[in-house]
Short mmCIF file of C-alpha atoms and ligand atoms in Angstrom, two decimals:
data_model
loop_
_atom_site.label_atom_id
_atom_site.label_comp_id
_atom_site.label_asym_id
_atom_site.label_seq_id
_atom_site.Cartn_x
_atom_site.Cartn_y
_atom_site.Cartn_z
CA MET A 119 56.33 -56.58 66.62
CA SER A 120 58.53 -55.37 69.16
CA ALA A 121 59.65 -56.32 72.76
CA PHE A 122 59.99 -52.96 74.11
CA ASP A 123 57.78 -52.53 77.47
CA PHE A 124 56.67 -49.07 76.93
CA THR A 125 55.10 -49.04 80.45
CA GLN A 126 58.93 -48.86 81.58
CA TRP A 127 59.63 -45.77 80.09
CA PRO A 128 61.16 -43.22 81.08
CA PRO A 129 63.89 -44.74 83.56
CA LEU A 130 63.52 -44.16 87.04
CA ILE A 131 65.52 -41.03 88.08
CA SER A 132 65.71 -38.84 91.45
CA ASP A 133 64.10 -36.13 92.03
CA LYS A 134 67.45 -34.23 92.16
CA ASP A 135 68.26 -35.50 88.32
CA ARG A 136 64.94 -34.64 87.05
CA GLU A 137 66.02 -30.91 88.17
CA ILE A 138 69.30 -31.18 86.22
CA LEU A 139 67.41 -32.36 83.36
CA GLN A 140 65.14 -29.27 83.48
CA PHE A 141 67.85 -27.19 84.22
CA ARG A 142 70.16 -28.23 81.03
CA ALA A 143 67.09 -29.09 79.03
CA THR A 144 65.75 -25.47 79.09
CA SER A 145 69.17 -23.42 79.29
CA TYR A 146 69.91 -25.60 76.02
CA ALA A 147 66.25 -24.57 74.33
CA LEU A 148 67.39 -20.80 75.17
CA ALA A 149 70.85 -20.89 74.30
CA HIS A 150 69.98 -22.62 70.75
CA GLY A 151 67.17 -20.91 69.42
CA LEU A 152 64.58 -23.67 70.24
CA LEU A 153 62.16 -21.07 71.03
CA TYR A 154 58.77 -18.96 70.43
CA LEU A 155 58.02 -15.44 71.04
CA PRO A 156 55.94 -15.00 74.50
CA PRO A 157 51.97 -14.78 74.48
CA GLY A 158 50.38 -11.30 74.23
CA ALA A 159 51.52 -8.34 72.27
CA GLN A 160 55.12 -8.02 71.42
CA PRO A 161 56.85 -4.99 69.99
CA SER A 162 57.40 -5.28 65.89
CA ALA A 163 61.15 -5.64 66.71
CA PRO A 164 61.35 -8.53 69.18
CA THR A 165 63.08 -8.18 72.84
CA SER A 166 62.52 -11.44 74.41
CA ALA A 167 61.60 -15.23 73.47
CA ILE A 168 60.39 -17.88 75.68
CA HIS A 169 61.58 -21.67 75.23
CA ALA A 170 59.40 -24.08 73.07
CA PRO A 171 57.47 -26.54 75.40
CA ILE A 172 59.86 -29.85 75.15
CA SER A 173 60.02 -33.30 76.83
CA LEU A 174 63.36 -34.07 79.23
CA PHE A 175 63.47 -37.56 77.83
CA PRO A 176 63.15 -38.67 74.16
CA THR A 177 60.51 -40.98 73.19
CA PRO A 178 61.04 -44.95 72.40
CA PHE A 179 60.28 -45.98 69.05
CA PRO A 180 60.52 -49.15 67.13
CA ARG A 181 63.75 -49.17 64.65
CA ASP A 182 61.97 -51.15 61.93
CA LEU A 183 58.85 -48.79 62.05
CA PHE A 184 60.75 -45.40 61.91
CA LYS A 185 62.86 -46.96 58.91
CA GLN A 186 59.10 -47.99 57.30
CA ALA A 187 58.02 -44.37 57.78
CA GLN A 188 61.23 -42.92 56.37
CA LYS A 189 60.89 -45.57 53.36
CA LEU A 190 57.08 -44.72 52.66
CA GLN A 191 57.93 -40.94 52.88
CA SER A 192 59.18 -40.90 48.92
CA ILE A 193 56.03 -42.68 47.67
CA TYR A 194 53.87 -40.35 49.76
CA ASN A 195 55.88 -37.44 47.99
CA ILE A 196 55.08 -38.96 44.49
CA LEU A 197 51.57 -39.52 45.19
CA TYR A 198 50.33 -36.32 46.74
CA SER A 199 52.55 -34.56 43.54
CA ARG A 200 50.14 -36.68 41.20
CA ILE A 201 46.98 -35.91 43.10
CA ALA A 202 47.73 -32.38 42.57
CA MET A 203 48.35 -32.75 38.82
CA ASP A 204 45.05 -34.87 38.51
CA THR A 205 42.77 -31.75 37.82
CA GLU A 206 39.64 -34.47 37.11
CA PHE A 207 40.12 -35.74 40.42
CA LEU A 208 40.25 -32.96 42.80
CA ASP A 209 37.28 -31.46 40.90
CA GLN A 210 35.44 -34.60 41.37
CA THR A 211 36.47 -34.55 45.13
CA MET A 212 36.73 -30.97 46.31
CA GLY A 213 35.04 -29.32 43.73
CA THR A 214 31.78 -27.32 43.90
CA GLU A 215 29.96 -29.18 41.32
CA VAL A 216 30.35 -32.75 43.24
CA GLY A 217 32.65 -32.83 45.73
CA VAL A 218 33.18 -31.66 49.30
CA GLY A 219 33.48 -27.83 48.13
CA GLN A 220 29.40 -27.87 47.69
CA VAL A 221 29.14 -28.05 51.60
CA ASP A 222 32.58 -26.75 53.21
CA GLU A 223 32.87 -23.15 52.17
CA PHE A 224 36.48 -22.80 52.38
CA THR A 225 37.09 -25.65 50.22
CA GLY A 226 34.71 -24.55 47.84
CA LYS A 227 36.02 -20.91 47.90
CA LEU A 228 39.67 -22.19 47.26
CA TRP A 229 38.34 -24.70 44.35
CA SER A 230 36.36 -21.76 42.79
CA GLY A 231 39.28 -19.74 42.81
CA TRP A 232 41.41 -22.41 41.35
CA LEU A 233 38.96 -22.80 38.53
CA ASP A 234 38.61 -19.41 37.54
CA LEU A 235 42.43 -19.17 37.09
CA ARG A 236 42.51 -22.20 34.92
CA GLU A 237 39.98 -21.16 32.83
CA LYS A 238 42.17 -17.44 32.37
CA GLY A 239 45.18 -19.82 32.10
CA LEU A 240 48.10 -20.42 34.64
CA VAL A 241 51.57 -19.45 33.84
CA GLN A 242 53.73 -21.68 36.04
CA PRO A 243 53.40 -25.29 35.34
CA LEU A 244 55.50 -25.85 38.48
CA HIS A 245 54.59 -26.65 42.14
CA LEU A 246 56.21 -27.22 45.21
CA GLY A 247 55.20 -29.45 48.14
CA LEU A 248 56.74 -29.33 51.70
CA PHE A 249 55.04 -32.02 53.55
CA ARG A 250 54.71 -34.20 56.62
CA SER A 251 53.21 -37.35 57.01
CA ASP A 252 52.05 -38.15 60.68
CA TYR A 253 52.24 -41.21 62.29
CA LEU A 254 50.94 -42.89 65.64
CA LEU A 255 52.11 -46.19 66.88
CA HIS A 256 49.19 -48.61 66.96
CA GLN A 257 48.87 -51.46 69.50
CA ARG A 258 47.06 -54.57 69.04
CA ASP A 259 47.80 -57.13 71.93
CA SER A 260 51.67 -57.48 71.81
CA ASP A 261 51.76 -56.29 67.98
CA LEU A 262 52.79 -52.77 67.02
CA SER A 263 52.21 -51.04 63.59
CA LEU A 264 52.47 -48.01 62.11
CA LYS A 265 49.25 -45.94 61.20
CA GLN A 266 48.81 -42.57 59.34
CA VAL A 267 47.24 -39.69 61.16
CA GLU A 268 47.06 -37.51 58.22
CA PHE A 269 48.94 -35.80 55.37
CA ASN A 270 50.02 -32.52 55.36
CA THR A 271 50.47 -30.33 52.57
CA ILE A 272 50.74 -26.92 53.52
CA SER A 273 52.55 -25.07 56.21
CA SER A 274 54.04 -28.20 57.48
CA SER A 275 55.89 -26.65 60.59
CA PHE A 276 58.32 -27.79 63.53
CA GLY A 277 61.02 -28.65 60.99
CA ALA A 278 63.45 -26.40 62.43
CA LEU A 279 62.69 -26.78 66.14
CA SER A 280 62.33 -30.40 65.91
CA GLN A 281 66.09 -30.84 64.49
CA LYS A 282 66.94 -28.73 67.58
CA THR A 283 64.88 -30.81 70.01
CA ALA A 284 66.57 -33.79 68.93
CA GLU A 285 70.37 -31.96 69.39
CA MET A 286 68.80 -31.13 72.71
CA HIS A 287 68.43 -34.47 73.81
CA ARG A 288 71.80 -35.57 72.26
CA SER A 289 73.30 -32.87 74.53
CA LEU A 290 71.69 -34.07 77.62
CA GLU A 291 73.09 -37.42 77.09
CA THR A 292 76.70 -35.93 76.76
CA SER A 293 76.74 -33.38 79.13
CA THR A 294 75.07 -35.34 82.17
CA ASN A 295 74.96 -38.78 83.90
CA VAL A 296 70.99 -38.95 84.09
CA TYR A 297 70.36 -40.60 80.80
CA HIS A 298 72.50 -43.72 82.31
CA ALA A 299 69.63 -44.39 84.00
CA SER A 300 68.67 -46.79 80.77
CA ALA A 301 70.71 -48.65 78.43
CA ASN A 302 69.05 -47.22 75.51
CA LEU A 303 69.78 -43.76 75.91
CA THR A 304 72.94 -43.69 74.10
CA ALA A 305 73.64 -41.67 71.37
CA SER A 306 74.18 -44.40 68.74
CA LYS A 307 70.33 -45.17 69.34
CA PHE A 308 69.08 -41.37 68.73
CA PRO A 309 68.61 -41.22 64.77
CA SER A 310 69.96 -37.91 63.06
CA ASN A 311 67.75 -35.36 61.69
CA HIS A 312 68.60 -32.56 59.40
CA SER A 313 65.32 -31.57 58.72
CA THR A 314 66.42 -27.66 58.54
CA SER A 315 68.87 -28.19 55.79
CA ASP A 316 66.65 -30.57 54.00
CA LEU A 317 63.54 -28.98 53.69
CA VAL A 318 65.66 -25.91 53.06
CA LYS A 319 66.83 -27.74 50.17
CA GLY A 320 63.22 -28.17 48.67
CA LEU A 321 62.76 -24.32 48.79
CA ALA A 322 66.49 -23.92 47.02
CA ALA A 323 65.56 -26.16 44.52
CA ALA A 324 62.65 -24.23 43.56
CA HIS A 325 64.07 -20.81 43.96
CA LEU A 326 67.00 -22.96 41.15
CA ALA A 327 64.31 -23.84 38.82
CA TYR A 328 62.79 -20.39 38.51
CA ASN A 329 66.36 -19.38 37.89
CA VAL A 330 66.14 -15.46 37.84
CA ASP A 331 69.31 -13.79 39.56
CA GLY A 332 68.33 -11.45 42.56
CA SER A 333 64.85 -12.91 43.17
CA ARG A 334 63.77 -13.76 46.43
CA ILE A 335 61.51 -16.36 48.17
CA LEU A 336 58.51 -14.98 49.75
CA PHE A 337 57.24 -16.19 53.07
CA VAL A 338 53.53 -15.48 53.75
CA VAL A 339 53.04 -15.46 57.63
CA GLN A 340 50.53 -15.07 59.98
CA ALA A 341 49.98 -11.65 62.05
CA GLY A 342 51.05 -12.51 65.20
CA GLU A 343 52.79 -15.72 64.80
CA ARG A 344 54.77 -16.92 67.63
CA ASN A 345 56.32 -19.80 66.28
CA VAL A 346 58.47 -17.68 64.46
CA PHE A 347 61.86 -18.93 65.25
CA ASP A 348 60.98 -22.08 63.19
CA GLN A 349 60.40 -20.04 60.28
CA LEU A 350 63.35 -18.10 61.16
CA TRP A 351 66.07 -20.69 60.86
CA LEU A 352 64.73 -21.87 57.35
CA GLU A 353 65.31 -17.95 56.66
CA TYR A 354 69.05 -18.13 58.07
CA GLU A 355 69.70 -21.29 56.05
CA LEU A 356 68.51 -20.05 52.95
CA LEU A 357 70.70 -17.12 53.34
CA GLU A 358 73.84 -18.81 54.68
CA LYS A 359 73.82 -21.89 52.85
CA HIS A 360 72.27 -21.01 49.71
CA SER A 361 72.42 -17.41 49.57
CA ILE A 362 68.85 -16.64 48.77
CA HIS A 363 67.10 -13.62 50.44
CA VAL A 364 63.67 -14.07 52.24
CA VAL A 365 60.59 -11.50 52.42
CA ARG A 366 58.32 -11.81 55.03
CA ARG A 367 54.62 -10.79 54.43
CA THR A 368 51.27 -11.25 55.90
CA PHE A 369 48.08 -11.59 53.57
CA ASP A 370 47.00 -8.08 54.39
CA GLU A 371 50.60 -6.55 53.84
CA LEU A 372 50.60 -8.30 50.45
CA ALA A 373 47.15 -6.86 49.41
CA HIS A 374 49.05 -3.32 49.05
CA GLN A 375 52.46 -4.43 48.45
CA ALA A 376 52.34 -7.42 45.90
CA ASN A 377 52.32 -6.46 42.28
CA ILE A 378 51.82 -9.01 39.29
CA SER A 379 52.94 -7.92 35.84
CA HIS A 380 49.97 -7.78 33.35
CA THR A 381 52.60 -8.58 30.77
CA ASP A 382 54.80 -11.73 31.83
CA SER A 383 52.95 -12.41 35.31
CA VAL A 384 56.05 -11.82 37.21
CA LEU A 385 55.50 -11.31 41.34
CA ARG A 386 57.39 -8.59 42.51
CA ILE A 387 56.79 -7.34 46.30
CA GLU A 388 57.67 -3.74 47.35
CA LEU A 389 60.64 -3.13 49.75
CA PRO A 390 60.33 -0.74 52.79
CA ASP A 391 62.70 1.56 50.58
CA GLN A 392 59.89 1.70 47.64
CA SER A 393 62.17 -0.63 45.41
CA ALA A 394 60.46 -3.85 44.25
CA VAL A 395 62.10 -7.22 44.47
CA GLU A 396 61.01 -10.19 42.44
CA ILE A 397 59.73 -13.51 43.78
CA SER A 398 60.66 -16.88 42.90
CA THR A 399 58.90 -19.15 45.29
CA VAL A 400 56.03 -18.41 47.62
CA TYR A 401 55.98 -20.51 50.82
CA TYR A 402 52.76 -20.57 53.03
CA ARG A 403 53.10 -20.51 56.41
CA SER A 404 49.60 -19.14 56.68
CA GLY A 405 46.57 -19.59 54.40
CA TYR A 406 45.85 -23.29 55.89
CA THR A 407 42.66 -22.14 57.72
CA PRO A 408 39.92 -20.08 57.02
CA ASP A 409 40.49 -17.97 60.11
CA ASP A 410 43.50 -16.43 57.66
CA PHE A 411 40.80 -15.22 55.19
CA PRO A 412 38.25 -12.91 57.37
CA THR A 413 37.19 -11.16 54.33
CA ASN A 414 37.62 -11.41 50.30
CA THR A 415 40.51 -9.21 50.11
CA GLN A 416 42.59 -12.14 51.69
CA TYR A 417 41.16 -14.61 49.04
CA GLU A 418 41.72 -12.04 46.35
CA THR A 419 45.49 -11.65 47.38
CA ARG A 420 45.75 -15.40 47.60
CA PHE A 421 44.31 -15.89 44.10
CA ASN A 422 46.71 -13.26 42.83
CA LEU A 423 49.78 -15.11 43.95
CA GLU A 424 48.40 -18.09 42.68
CA ARG A 425 48.08 -16.64 39.00
CA SER A 426 51.72 -15.22 39.37
CA LYS A 427 54.88 -16.74 37.82
CA ALA A 428 56.26 -17.49 41.01
CA ILE A 429 56.44 -21.15 42.22
CA LYS A 430 53.77 -21.69 44.86
CA CYS A 431 54.61 -24.00 47.92
CA PRO A 432 51.89 -25.06 47.49
CA THR A 433 49.55 -24.33 45.12
CA ILE A 434 45.75 -24.56 45.61
CA PRO A 435 45.74 -27.83 44.33
CA LEU A 436 48.43 -28.96 46.40
CA GLN A 437 46.60 -27.74 49.18
CA LEU A 438 43.26 -29.33 48.12
CA ALA A 439 45.16 -32.62 47.54
CA GLY A 440 46.10 -32.62 51.20
CA GLY A 441 42.62 -32.60 52.63
CA LYS A 442 41.11 -35.31 54.90
CA LYS A 443 38.58 -36.02 52.23
CA VAL A 444 41.46 -37.37 50.05
CA GLN A 445 43.25 -38.66 52.52
CA GLN A 446 39.85 -40.95 52.75
CA VAL A 447 39.19 -41.22 49.09
CA LEU A 448 42.34 -42.78 48.63
CA THR A 449 41.28 -45.85 50.90
CA GLU A 450 38.43 -46.80 48.29
CA PRO A 451 39.14 -49.32 46.15
CA GLY A 452 41.03 -48.53 42.70
CA VAL A 453 42.02 -45.08 43.82
CA LEU A 454 45.48 -45.74 44.87
CA GLU A 455 46.20 -47.84 41.75
CA ARG A 456 45.06 -44.70 39.67
CA PHE A 457 48.10 -42.52 41.12
CA LEU A 458 50.53 -45.37 41.45
CA CYS A 459 50.03 -48.20 38.99
CA ASP A 460 49.17 -46.39 35.80
CA GLU A 461 51.91 -47.20 33.23
CA ALA A 462 50.10 -45.53 30.30
CA LYS A 463 50.22 -42.10 32.18
CA TYR A 464 53.24 -42.34 34.22
CA GLY A 465 55.48 -44.95 32.29
CA PRO A 466 56.75 -48.11 33.04
CA GLN A 467 59.77 -46.94 35.51
CA ARG A 468 57.67 -44.74 37.41
CA VAL A 469 54.87 -47.21 38.62
CA PHE A 470 54.94 -49.28 41.79
CA SER A 471 54.64 -52.80 42.84
CA VAL A 472 51.49 -54.78 44.60
CA GLN A 473 53.85 -55.28 47.51
CA THR A 474 54.63 -51.65 47.75
CA LEU A 475 50.58 -50.54 47.45
CA ALA A 476 50.08 -53.25 50.18
CA GLU A 477 52.70 -51.46 52.54
CA ILE A 478 50.89 -47.97 51.94
CA ARG A 479 47.71 -49.19 52.95
CA GLU A 480 48.89 -51.19 55.45
CA SER A 481 49.85 -47.84 57.32
CA TRP A 482 46.06 -46.64 57.12
CA MET A 483 43.26 -46.90 59.65
CA GLU A 484 39.72 -47.75 58.20
CA MET A 485 38.22 -44.18 57.02
CA TRP A 486 34.77 -43.45 55.35
CA ALA A 487 32.61 -40.84 54.14
CA LEU A 488 29.67 -39.93 56.49
CA ASP A 489 27.84 -39.46 53.26
CA LEU A 490 28.41 -43.27 52.65
CA ASN A 491 25.42 -44.95 50.79
CA GLY A 492 22.71 -42.88 52.10
CA GLU A 493 22.32 -43.22 56.16
CA PHE A 494 25.00 -46.00 55.92
CA GLY A 495 27.98 -44.12 56.71
CA VAL A 496 26.10 -42.09 59.85
CA ARG A 497 24.75 -45.40 61.22
CA GLN A 498 28.12 -47.04 61.36
CA ALA A 499 29.49 -43.83 63.08
CA ARG A 500 27.15 -44.22 65.72
CA LYS A 501 27.30 -47.51 66.07
CA ARG A 502 31.09 -47.58 66.13
CA ALA A 503 31.19 -44.24 68.08
CA SER A 504 33.83 -45.62 70.83
CA ASP A 505 36.38 -46.35 68.22
CA LEU A 506 36.19 -43.31 66.30
CA VAL A 507 37.29 -39.91 65.34
CA LEU A 508 35.40 -37.52 62.93
CA LYS A 509 37.28 -35.06 60.60
CA PRO A 510 35.96 -32.06 58.88
CA GLN A 511 38.17 -30.00 56.01
CA ARG A 512 40.27 -28.23 58.21
CA GLU A 513 43.89 -28.16 59.40
CA GLY A 514 45.74 -26.97 62.61
CA GLY A 515 44.01 -28.51 65.47
CA GLY A 516 40.91 -28.36 67.80
CA ASN A 517 38.17 -29.51 64.62
CA ASN A 518 37.62 -33.13 65.19
CA VAL A 519 35.08 -34.69 67.29
CA TYR A 520 35.76 -38.01 69.23
CA LYS A 521 34.27 -40.93 70.83
CA GLU A 522 31.38 -40.46 73.28
CA ALA A 523 30.75 -36.47 71.66
CA ILE A 524 30.12 -38.03 68.36
CA PRO A 525 26.32 -39.28 68.55
CA GLY A 526 25.23 -35.88 70.18
CA PHE A 527 27.25 -34.16 67.34
CA LEU A 528 25.43 -36.58 64.62
CA ASP A 529 22.21 -35.65 66.17
CA SER A 530 23.03 -31.78 65.69
CA LEU A 531 24.60 -32.45 62.17
CA SER A 532 22.39 -31.79 59.12
CA VAL A 533 22.07 -34.13 56.39
CA ARG A 534 23.36 -31.35 53.85
CA GLU A 535 26.22 -31.19 55.87
CA ARG A 536 27.66 -34.56 56.00
CA PRO A 537 29.71 -34.84 52.58
CA ALA A 538 32.22 -32.37 54.30
CA TRP A 539 33.38 -35.14 57.49
CA ILE A 540 34.97 -38.30 57.26
CA ALA A 541 35.02 -41.09 59.86
CA MET A 542 38.46 -42.56 60.85
CA GLU A 543 38.85 -45.54 63.50
CA LEU A 544 40.92 -44.38 66.34
CA ILE A 545 44.85 -45.56 66.42
CA SER A 546 45.55 -47.20 69.68
CA PRO A 547 49.14 -45.96 70.93
CA PRO A 548 51.03 -47.87 73.43
CA VAL A 549 49.83 -47.54 77.19
CA GLY A 550 51.80 -46.39 80.27
CA LEU A 551 54.23 -44.46 78.01
CA LYS A 552 55.46 -41.33 80.41
CA ASN A 553 57.19 -38.48 80.06
CA TYR A 554 58.40 -35.24 81.75
CA LEU A 555 57.00 -32.24 80.09
CA VAL A 556 58.22 -28.74 80.25
CA ARG A 557 56.47 -25.71 79.61
CA ALA A 558 57.95 -22.16 80.10
CA GLY A 559 56.77 -20.42 83.00
CA SER A 560 55.19 -22.99 84.87
CA GLY A 561 57.84 -24.14 87.13
CA ALA A 562 58.67 -28.08 87.61
CA SER A 563 58.21 -30.05 84.80
CA VAL A 564 54.94 -32.33 84.37
CA GLU A 565 55.32 -36.31 84.85
CA THR A 566 52.23 -37.76 82.65
CA GLU A 567 51.47 -40.70 80.64
CA VAL A 568 51.57 -39.57 76.97
CA VAL A 569 51.05 -40.19 73.72
CA SER A 570 53.95 -39.47 70.58
CA GLU A 571 53.14 -38.48 67.15
CA LEU A 572 55.86 -38.86 64.48
CA GLY A 573 55.86 -36.92 61.57
CA ILE A 574 58.19 -37.39 58.56
CA PHE A 575 59.18 -34.46 56.21
CA GLY A 576 59.59 -34.80 52.63
CA TRP A 577 59.64 -32.19 49.76
CA SER A 578 58.51 -32.65 45.91
CA LEU A 579 58.96 -30.46 42.89
CA PHE A 580 56.52 -31.19 40.08
CA GLY A 581 54.84 -30.30 37.24
CA GLY A 582 53.39 -31.04 33.35
CA GLY A 583 52.59 -34.62 34.73
CA LYS A 584 56.24 -35.35 36.42
CA VAL A 585 57.84 -35.36 39.86
CA ILE A 586 60.97 -33.50 38.86
CA SER A 587 62.76 -33.94 42.44
CA GLU A 588 61.50 -35.41 45.86
CA ARG A 589 63.53 -36.40 49.14
CA GLU A 590 62.43 -37.78 52.32
CA ALA A 591 63.65 -34.40 54.78
CA GLY A 592 63.79 -35.59 58.64
CA TRP A 593 61.37 -36.04 61.23
CA LEU A 594 59.61 -34.37 64.33
CA VAL A 595 57.80 -36.01 67.30
CA ARG A 596 55.34 -33.98 69.07
CA THR A 597 54.13 -35.66 72.52
CA LYS A 598 50.96 -34.81 74.26
CA GLY A 599 49.36 -35.58 77.63
CA LYS A 600 47.28 -38.83 77.48
CA ASP A 601 44.09 -37.06 78.17
CA SER A 602 44.17 -34.11 75.68
CA ASN A 603 42.95 -35.34 72.08
CA GLU A 604 44.39 -32.71 70.13
CA GLY A 605 47.72 -32.36 69.00
CA GLY A 606 48.95 -28.87 67.87
CA VAL A 607 52.38 -27.69 69.69
CA ALA A 608 51.28 -24.11 69.30
CA THR A 609 48.06 -24.33 70.93
CA GLY A 610 49.59 -25.40 73.83
CA PHE A 611 48.21 -28.96 73.96
CA SER A 612 51.91 -30.74 73.09
CA VAL A 613 55.72 -30.21 73.32
CA LEU A 614 58.47 -31.19 71.21
CA ASP A 615 60.16 -34.45 71.63
CA SER A 616 62.70 -36.67 69.89
CA LEU A 617 63.23 -40.50 69.53
CA VAL A 618 65.40 -43.25 70.63
CA LEU A 619 65.15 -46.09 68.70
CA VAL A 620 64.50 -49.52 70.14
CA ASP A 621 64.71 -53.17 68.85
P1 ADP B 612 44.81 -31.58 62.34
O1 ADP B 612 44.55 -30.99 60.84
O2 ADP B 612 43.86 -30.69 62.96
O3 ADP B 612 46.28 -31.52 62.58
P2 ADP B 612 44.75 -34.25 62.52
O4 ADP B 612 44.01 -35.17 61.68
O5 ADP B 612 46.28 -34.27 62.60
O6 ADP B 612 44.10 -33.12 62.23
O7 ADP B 612 44.32 -34.78 64.12
C1 ADP B 612 44.43 -33.76 65.19
C2 ADP B 612 44.89 -34.71 66.30
O8 ADP B 612 43.89 -35.79 66.64
C3 ADP B 612 46.09 -35.73 65.96
O9 ADP B 612 47.26 -35.03 66.17
C4 ADP B 612 46.11 -37.13 66.73
O10 ADP B 612 46.33 -36.64 68.01
C5 ADP B 612 44.38 -37.29 67.08
N1 ADP B 612 44.05 -37.91 66.15
C6 ADP B 612 43.50 -37.70 64.69
N2 ADP B 612 43.35 -38.88 63.99
C7 ADP B 612 43.46 -39.94 65.17
C8 ADP B 612 43.18 -41.21 65.06
N3 ADP B 612 42.88 -41.70 63.95
N4 ADP B 612 43.51 -41.87 65.95
C9 ADP B 612 43.97 -41.37 67.27
N5 ADP B 612 44.09 -39.91 67.25
C10 ADP B 612 44.08 -39.31 66.41
MG1 MG B 613 47.99 -32.91 62.57
#
């Protein structure tokens, strides 16, 4: 429970101070690489950039709930690693014979490709996950709790830019007097955030485990990506702190430039001078949406990379583990116990207490499958529509169906398609919380009522039934205008933000 009054945020400031903050914030962002590429076609060597969308104040968050989210991350790292290693569970849940893959084409294609590769024999037992667990504050009367929105296992973005946003808010605190308007806006209440170096430690751990001198890490990226600086900061950190080089390629480039050895399955990428370089780790910042696979060629490229000896971040099973369907199935009786309490499988030192399982469950909203017990799942969704969001098996924003749109949507959804969707109870974030949001090129900051989503990063290197190494790896806050349902920063709905911990 928190006594903090969210309706009193941000503190009252003059128009002059608001202008000072905006000037300082956008200048800081431009000077420190808190950037996006501008919209529209860009030259291949970029010549300009714009600042990322940002908030002028950090967002208050109860200290105990922030600590709780950080504490849960290790358990989530282990949980999702074990899900990715449980082939039988993934076949049941996501496969094309009995799972979601029957009706969701994208899931089905990935799963079928993986099945084919499994039958031929996969040579790399290790998987790397760079994760982000997303939460909203949930308010019931005066009681506040932490509720998970989703768990991301592929292309978890904004690690680097979120660190820079936290640094920007720190700089506003020291360089102006404006934050003096609130006793809460002091540096000692801003939690530290080292997400760039922490996430890169995960990539470096995989590279080290691969252990071949001169090998490089491959970033598989989208053509026309505007959020490149978030990725480039990881590249610079890999090179400067770990002496690891990165090669960036799109699926289309890889169709011609990736070569997998017939004898030892080593993945090599052709460089512009025609030489080839061995890849230790494949890090996907694409491949999470069917839009990244317009033809079969991109799927073939993905499956080729999957069968190579390089360590994948993520493998196909780890990507499947991040499906919304898995998130829902985890709430069914006994499923969490399967992954966290099986002493015979994981060993007595590596299982979790009843108390820990209760804490994990406490962070979930109610979820069910639309095909639950014949018509029951859909009937419940109609009855409780005003309290629900429906989600398909997609990542990256813009796919969900909310509240009053639900009944009409259910009318149009065929019985066959139902298993691809889950129903989730809506989280109710504190009302009356405001912030000033700034977008490049749009003039003055916008004062608006907001909802802030906290993401906790983590990584895990695992394989052969065991988690080898895992860490919590910093955090992210995305803040959006209250009236926009979706959360993607890159799609223009929300801004990057940071935290001030309140008691
Ligand atoms: P995606 O994979 O598209 O990011 P999410 O599950 O994160 O899917 O949903 C997108 C956005 O929708 C979230 O960022 C959040 O703003 C909102 N949202 C999702 N689930 C809920 C929920 N249960 N309650 C309230 N808002 C939600
Ligand atoms: Mg999301």
